[in-house]
């Protein structure tokens, strides 16, 4: 597809953004070093180390001060300070409590900017963390949102942050960057599954665990997965590590793919040793014509860099969200595939199948009977999603991990498990495969075309935006999911 024909940010809307998903398969990854120091290049490399994460804020508490939630905690050291509060090391002061989660914790005390309620910020981060269960995200140990100063006590990581490690050795070795990508994307996969966006991924918000792995922390400005109506200035991230849509305050463009930029930019910074917040000249004002990325090739700063790692980083750091993977699960699969030595498709799923002739696409869309879908598909962008399947062709296979959902527009789809026919679907506008697309879980059944089938293809981010932008479709989607659960229950019975 020519550059002239590619949709622009101005053309892209929340209801119909151009499909750009990829279909890599999951593959095993080779061993990765576990020791943090072994992941960094020698400190003799003359590169710009990463700077302090955010401007400092006044201290609200003193060392020795005690906090109480379910348990009591005493502050005995300061771990860090940023624009929205400070984090302290604390020891538990309750004796003999067998139910206590830990003897030490990292306690975050919030300091909100003028005009922002610190209690609201605490509750936002707390609600995000309590919704997440992953060893790539710190566990909540205790909290209190009452009293003069609210706090949240989290799992403590004694090795500190990725920013701390970079002060000793600014450049991370390629093997360490591979692990960084895998760990951060796994944490994001869990967060996005819970409909939580991070929106401020950067080295100072990445902790190092005792095995040399990486943990995503600081969900203080986290938003719901569709944020167009609620995101404020805080959700625009940190200078240098902002996605282009955040830097340009394109609120409608912020979705799960915004977090993928944060992962790519963090990996780029650790790979090159260049602090993006202090080198704004490095960020591209327009996408690179060859890679479509918003950052230059890391190999320009790291001679001999393996192409697969460069591709993994630059795909996450695509300038336009539509050129990034459609979600963390899809991005994780791409990184694993590249790491294992396989190629990863860079064309969209629609382009890989071949775009329909314009006359054929218009005929399909003009033949829609449902007034709702007539209205939705009335614009030019609808044909960018449209695909055709021939009789007997598989849309997806049972057990595979694919990252696209389908909206059936014409034809009949057979739902099969093994050699057993579970159902035939021919209702116009029915969504298929949406659960696996949003969760990244394997397909529980195969879908096969019975006769010619026309459908619209969405990746995870596009599906979220499409449903939110069309509430009537969301309601129908809920109904269809309920019908499917009832059908599955009868089959099991």
XYZ file of C-alpha atoms in Angstrom:
493
model
C 0.000 0.000 0.000
C 1.409 3.390 -0.900
C 2.153 5.992 1.723
C -0.434 8.279 0.131
C -3.185 5.699 0.655
C -2.391 5.003 4.287
C -4.996 6.477 6.657
C -3.840 9.454 8.695
C -4.561 10.278 12.315
C -7.113 12.817 11.128
C -8.991 10.173 9.162
C -8.825 7.555 11.889
C -11.809 7.613 14.233
C -12.711 5.638 17.355
C -15.372 3.628 15.523
C -13.375 2.499 12.497
C -9.572 2.586 12.629
C -7.617 0.752 9.957
C -6.862 -2.875 10.901
C -3.160 -3.448 11.469
C -2.940 -6.652 13.466
C -0.427 -9.410 12.920
C -0.645 -13.168 13.155
C 2.581 -14.449 14.773
C 2.499 -17.756 16.581
C 3.852 -18.157 20.085
C 7.253 -19.771 20.265
C 9.619 -20.773 23.031
C 12.293 -18.289 24.002
C 15.947 -19.127 24.647
C 17.367 -18.659 28.140
C 17.893 -15.077 29.281
C 20.417 -13.991 31.932
C 18.815 -13.488 35.334
C 21.381 -11.291 37.059
C 20.695 -7.581 36.639
C 24.347 -6.528 36.395
C 24.948 -9.075 33.649
C 22.318 -7.312 31.549
C 24.196 -4.023 31.273
C 27.134 -2.998 29.113
C 30.342 -1.863 30.870
C 30.106 1.620 32.346
C 33.051 2.767 30.230
C 30.702 3.294 27.263
C 30.403 7.071 26.817
C 26.656 7.514 26.566
C 24.134 9.766 28.258
C 22.737 8.044 31.360
C 19.079 8.352 32.254
C 18.165 11.362 34.332
C 16.120 11.574 37.513
C 12.556 10.486 36.742
C 10.395 13.509 37.614
C 10.565 16.865 39.389
C 10.698 16.586 43.160
C 7.746 17.393 45.403
C 7.755 18.513 49.036
C 7.951 15.825 51.688
C 4.670 15.226 53.487
C 6.028 12.853 56.127
C 9.192 12.238 58.149
C 11.287 9.150 58.718
C 10.128 7.346 61.828
C 6.497 8.279 61.207
C 4.027 5.428 61.628
C 1.116 4.469 59.394
C -1.687 2.054 60.086
C -4.019 0.172 57.812
C -4.678 -3.450 58.669
C -1.147 -3.519 60.110
C 1.234 -0.908 61.477
C 4.261 0.355 59.508
C 7.186 2.639 60.388
C 9.071 4.584 57.736
C 12.817 4.043 57.959
C 14.141 5.156 54.594
C 13.297 7.036 51.422
C 13.231 5.144 48.139
C 12.265 7.861 45.672
C 10.294 10.980 44.987
C 8.396 12.171 41.943
C 5.806 14.611 40.707
C 2.890 12.945 42.494
C 4.347 11.811 45.794
C 7.149 9.903 47.487
C 7.910 6.249 48.194
C 9.464 5.077 51.466
C 10.842 1.858 52.826
C 8.887 0.732 55.876
C 9.083 -2.069 58.411
C 6.075 -3.701 60.010
C 5.760 -2.837 63.711
C 3.129 -5.422 64.691
C 4.674 -8.275 66.649
C 3.567 -11.874 66.352
C 0.976 -11.356 63.607
C 0.962 -14.599 61.653
C -1.389 -13.153 59.044
C 0.850 -10.220 58.086
C 1.834 -10.293 54.393
C 5.464 -9.180 54.838
C 7.924 -7.687 57.317
C 8.823 -4.799 54.998
C 7.059 -2.773 52.332
C 7.365 0.130 49.935
C 4.872 2.747 51.114
C 3.650 5.360 48.689
C 2.375 8.670 50.060
C 0.632 10.878 47.511
C 1.224 14.560 46.882
C -1.134 15.798 44.175
C -0.509 18.904 42.055
C -2.597 22.000 42.717
C -6.234 21.384 41.906
C -5.957 17.576 42.145
C -7.344 15.636 45.084
C -4.572 13.403 46.569
C -7.207 11.061 47.993
C -8.637 10.593 44.510
C -5.165 9.805 43.151
C -4.570 7.240 45.883
C -7.909 5.575 45.213
C -7.183 5.489 41.483
C -3.850 3.726 41.916
C -5.251 1.437 44.581
C -8.214 0.413 42.450
C -5.883 -0.368 39.553
C -3.466 -2.427 41.659
C -6.207 -4.389 43.424
C -7.626 -5.383 40.049
C -4.303 -6.890 38.915
C -2.698 -10.214 39.798
C 0.707 -10.775 38.227
C 4.286 -11.293 39.353
C 5.145 -8.499 36.877
C 3.107 -5.994 38.958
C 3.765 -5.265 42.676
C 1.343 -6.886 45.117
C -0.648 -4.603 47.441
C 0.107 -5.482 51.074
C -1.918 -2.884 52.965
C -3.536 0.518 52.563
C -5.571 3.241 54.148
C -7.572 5.947 52.414
C -8.725 7.502 55.672
C -6.955 9.823 58.095
C -4.843 12.860 57.380
C -2.558 11.108 54.872
C -3.607 8.084 52.827
C -1.070 5.491 51.764
C -0.646 2.217 49.920
C 1.914 -0.370 51.036
C 3.291 -2.492 48.208
C 5.717 -5.328 47.768
C 9.280 -4.020 48.199
C 11.975 -4.696 45.593
C 15.376 -4.190 47.175
C 17.211 -3.890 43.831
C 15.389 -0.649 43.077
C 14.265 0.613 39.698
C 15.600 0.241 36.198
C 16.546 3.905 36.398
C 18.650 3.168 39.518
C 20.445 0.356 37.678
C 21.093 2.598 34.675
C 23.001 5.071 36.844
C 25.690 2.440 37.331
C 25.695 1.211 33.737
C 23.648 3.256 31.272
C 23.400 0.719 28.468
C 21.618 -2.607 28.793
C 22.817 -5.647 26.879
C 20.504 -7.037 24.168
C 19.654 -10.121 26.241
C 18.482 -7.858 29.055
C 16.347 -5.801 26.662
C 14.663 -8.984 25.394
C 13.759 -9.863 28.965
C 12.605 -6.307 29.654
C 10.240 -6.461 26.681
C 8.816 -9.825 27.705
C 8.297 -8.876 31.356
C 6.721 -5.487 30.713
C 4.397 -6.860 28.049
C 3.338 -9.677 30.366
C 2.485 -7.117 33.059
C 0.594 -5.025 30.510
C -1.266 -8.082 29.249
C -2.706 -8.552 32.736
C -3.441 -4.835 33.148
C -5.153 -4.514 29.789
C -7.183 -7.654 30.465
C -8.496 -5.827 33.552
C -9.236 -2.754 31.374
C -6.449 -0.702 32.995
C -4.028 1.498 31.078
C -0.746 2.554 32.698
C 0.044 5.619 30.503
C 3.403 6.460 32.138
C 5.837 3.652 31.362
C 9.463 4.755 31.757
C 12.635 3.410 33.414
C 11.860 4.895 36.837
C 8.524 3.039 36.855
C 10.146 -0.330 36.242
C 11.458 -2.276 39.267
C 14.028 -5.076 39.274
C 13.182 -8.279 41.155
C 15.595 -10.650 42.894
C 15.847 -12.845 39.792
C 16.813 -9.950 37.546
C 13.364 -9.705 36.011
C 11.308 -6.543 35.669
C 8.134 -5.346 37.373
C 5.842 -2.537 36.214
C 4.926 -0.129 38.999
C 3.285 3.273 39.624
C -0.277 3.077 38.339
C -0.985 6.501 39.844
C -2.316 7.992 36.604
C -3.858 4.760 35.310
C -7.067 5.150 33.351
C -9.803 2.894 32.081
C -9.046 1.159 28.795
C -11.058 3.747 26.855
C -10.111 7.161 28.187
C -11.254 9.710 25.623
C -13.815 11.300 27.926
C -11.938 11.163 31.226
C -8.184 11.452 30.708
C -6.644 14.640 32.086
C -3.230 16.231 31.919
C -1.847 13.568 34.274
C -2.695 10.891 31.733
C -0.413 12.474 29.181
C 2.637 10.760 30.660
C 6.227 11.941 31.055
C 8.080 14.077 28.539
C 10.331 11.983 26.338
C 8.489 8.737 27.036
C 5.081 9.974 25.892
C 3.519 8.330 22.886
C 3.008 10.827 20.034
C -0.730 10.846 20.694
C -0.033 11.854 24.309
C 2.493 14.516 23.362
C 0.052 15.928 20.792
C -2.833 15.671 23.291
C -4.782 13.524 20.872
C -7.092 12.168 23.570
C -9.162 10.163 21.087
C -5.987 8.324 20.049
C -5.110 7.034 23.530
C -5.809 3.324 24.031
C -3.962 0.081 24.849
C -1.480 0.796 22.058
C -0.321 3.926 23.907
C 1.202 1.697 26.597
C 3.013 -0.299 23.905
C 4.840 2.885 22.909
C 5.961 3.287 26.531
C 7.447 -0.213 26.499
C 9.185 0.423 23.177
C 10.562 3.804 24.270
C 11.815 2.378 27.575
C 13.525 -0.512 25.787
C 15.011 1.922 23.239
C 16.411 4.127 26.010
C 17.938 1.200 27.894
C 19.377 -0.265 24.711
C 21.019 2.961 23.551
C 21.743 4.564 26.938
C 20.106 7.805 25.753
C 17.758 9.696 28.051
C 14.776 10.601 25.897
C 13.609 13.244 28.364
C 16.888 15.139 27.895
C 17.268 14.480 24.164
C 14.046 15.724 22.551
C 15.947 16.034 19.301
C 16.045 12.232 19.111
C 12.246 11.936 18.955
C 10.960 12.107 15.391
C 8.346 14.704 14.461
C 7.102 12.420 11.672
C 7.246 8.636 11.268
C 10.376 7.156 9.763
C 9.492 6.439 6.100
C 10.976 2.930 6.269
C 10.142 1.687 9.787
C 7.084 3.919 10.499
C 8.585 4.397 13.984
C 8.734 7.588 16.026
C 12.299 6.834 17.107
C 15.413 6.312 14.979
C 16.879 2.863 14.517
C 18.725 1.781 17.697
C 21.437 0.305 15.461
C 22.478 3.874 14.622
C 23.701 4.113 18.231
C 24.489 0.431 18.899
C 26.645 -1.009 16.102
C 26.068 -4.675 15.382
C 22.621 -4.794 16.984
C 20.649 -7.861 15.932
C 17.881 -6.916 13.471
C 15.206 -8.933 15.311
C 15.596 -6.888 18.505
C 15.547 -3.656 16.548
C 12.350 -4.766 14.800
C 10.717 -5.685 18.118
C 11.480 -2.274 19.635
C 10.479 -0.260 16.586
C 7.174 -2.079 16.088
C 6.172 -1.060 19.608
C 7.399 2.487 18.967
C 5.476 2.996 15.717
C 4.571 6.669 15.393
C 0.916 6.023 14.547
C -0.999 3.703 16.907
C -2.520 1.866 13.954
C 0.967 0.609 13.041
C 1.560 -0.888 16.492
C 0.290 -4.315 17.577
C -3.350 -4.284 18.663
C -2.677 -5.099 22.297
C -0.161 -6.428 24.814
C -0.988 -10.079 24.123
C -0.340 -9.638 20.418
C 2.836 -7.649 21.090
C 4.060 -10.353 23.471
C 3.551 -12.984 20.765
C 5.471 -10.876 18.241
C 8.412 -10.402 20.613
C 8.524 -14.114 21.451
C 8.449 -15.001 17.789
C 11.252 -12.579 16.928
C 13.299 -13.768 19.898
C 13.008 -17.371 18.755
C 14.457 -16.449 15.371
C 11.246 -16.359 13.344
C 9.938 -13.490 11.282
C 6.939 -11.436 12.314
C 4.455 -10.153 9.769
C 4.468 -6.396 9.413
C 1.508 -6.145 7.025
C -2.005 -5.867 8.327
C -4.219 -8.947 8.398
C -6.474 -7.354 5.794
C -3.509 -6.640 3.525
C -2.163 -10.183 3.905
C -5.497 -11.557 2.681
C -5.710 -9.004 -0.092
C -8.010 -6.007 -0.073
C -11.384 -6.402 -1.698
C -12.019 -4.520 -4.930
C -13.815 -1.308 -4.117
C -16.902 -2.275 -6.118
C -17.201 -5.590 -4.262
C -16.774 -3.933 -0.865
C -19.377 -1.294 -1.699
C -21.829 -3.968 -2.833
C -21.461 -5.873 0.446
C -21.895 -2.761 2.578
C -24.819 -1.503 0.498
C -26.573 -4.840 0.993
C -26.701 -4.603 4.790
C -30.234 -4.909 6.180
C -29.744 -3.802 9.784
C -30.148 0.001 10.110
C -27.522 0.072 12.871
C -24.870 -1.569 10.717
C -25.930 0.516 7.732
C -25.156 3.621 9.785
C -21.870 2.237 11.142
C -20.598 1.161 7.727
C -21.760 4.236 5.869
C -18.321 5.874 5.777
C -15.324 5.170 3.584
C -13.296 3.606 6.409
C -15.520 0.512 6.694
C -14.031 -1.111 3.608
C -10.568 -0.977 5.237
C -11.756 -3.680 7.649
C -13.634 -5.881 5.202
C -12.382 -9.391 4.375
C -13.791 -12.309 2.373
C -13.573 -16.042 3.167
C -14.364 -18.759 0.645
C -16.453 -21.853 1.279
C -14.681 -24.201 3.720
C -11.948 -21.706 4.603
C -10.972 -21.359 8.270
C -11.338 -17.958 9.890
C -9.404 -19.295 12.896
C -8.428 -22.682 14.273
C -9.164 -24.239 17.666
C -6.222 -23.920 20.060
C -4.371 -21.200 18.132
C -3.553 -17.776 19.520
C -4.747 -15.194 17.071
C -5.544 -11.610 17.851
C -8.541 -10.630 15.749
C -12.278 -10.585 16.213
C -14.842 -10.741 13.435
C -18.140 -8.963 12.841
C -20.141 -11.113 10.442
C -21.764 -9.046 7.695
C -22.864 -11.689 5.182
C -22.825 -15.470 5.008
C -22.749 -18.378 7.445
C -19.970 -19.429 9.819
C -19.696 -22.931 11.284
C -18.423 -23.157 14.877
C -16.611 -26.483 15.328
C -14.810 -28.210 18.165
C -12.815 -31.174 17.010
C -15.075 -32.882 14.465
C -18.236 -31.721 16.228
C -20.441 -28.913 14.931
C -21.393 -26.632 17.820
C -23.419 -23.995 15.973
C -23.953 -22.155 12.720
C -24.010 -18.360 12.836
C -25.635 -16.306 10.103
C -27.000 -13.274 11.952
C -25.797 -10.006 10.461
C -23.582 -8.078 12.861
C -22.726 -11.031 15.134
C -19.285 -10.775 16.751
C -17.073 -13.855 16.688
C -13.783 -14.545 18.476
C -13.946 -11.426 20.638
C -13.136 -13.194 23.932
C -9.841 -14.644 22.700
C -8.965 -11.356 21.018
C -9.382 -9.321 24.196
C -7.785 -11.871 26.548
C -5.052 -13.327 24.344
C -6.242 -16.825 25.284
C -6.250 -19.738 22.823
C -9.282 -20.205 20.606
C -11.760 -22.654 22.128
C -13.289 -23.579 18.747
C -12.624 -23.349 15.029
C -14.611 -21.046 12.765
C -15.158 -22.105 9.156
C -16.931 -20.368 6.285
C -20.001 -22.133 4.930
C -20.305 -20.594 1.503
C -18.820 -17.156 0.911
C -18.467 -15.081 4.073
C -17.826 -11.367 4.435
C -16.736 -10.004 7.811
C -15.050 -7.012 9.397
C -11.744 -7.715 11.132
C -10.678 -5.932 14.354
C -7.619 -6.210 16.571
C -8.030 -5.794 20.337
C -7.564 -2.012 20.456
C -9.870 -1.424 17.504
C -12.528 -3.714 18.962
C -12.487 -1.810 22.260
C -12.809 1.534 20.501
C -15.482 0.266 18.137
C -17.676 -1.080 20.948
C -17.318 2.040 23.092
C -18.071 4.311 20.140
C -21.204 2.301 19.306
C -23.144 1.581 22.533
C -25.916 -0.247 20.692
C -23.319 -2.685 19.361
C -21.968 -3.109 22.897
C -25.419 -4.097 24.137
C -25.832 -6.631 21.346
C -22.388 -7.993 22.103
C -23.401 -8.609 25.727
C -26.546 -10.390 24.545
C -24.606 -12.613 22.147
C -22.107 -13.514 24.871
C -24.993 -14.513 27.154
C -26.498 -16.662 24.399
C -23.126 -18.315 23.846
C -22.721 -19.084 27.552
C -26.200 -20.590 27.632
C -25.427 -22.715 24.569
C -22.145 -23.899 26.077
C -23.911 -24.746 29.335
C -26.462 -26.901 27.494
C -23.697 -28.681 25.598
C -21.855 -29.467 28.835
C -25.109 -30.617 30.463
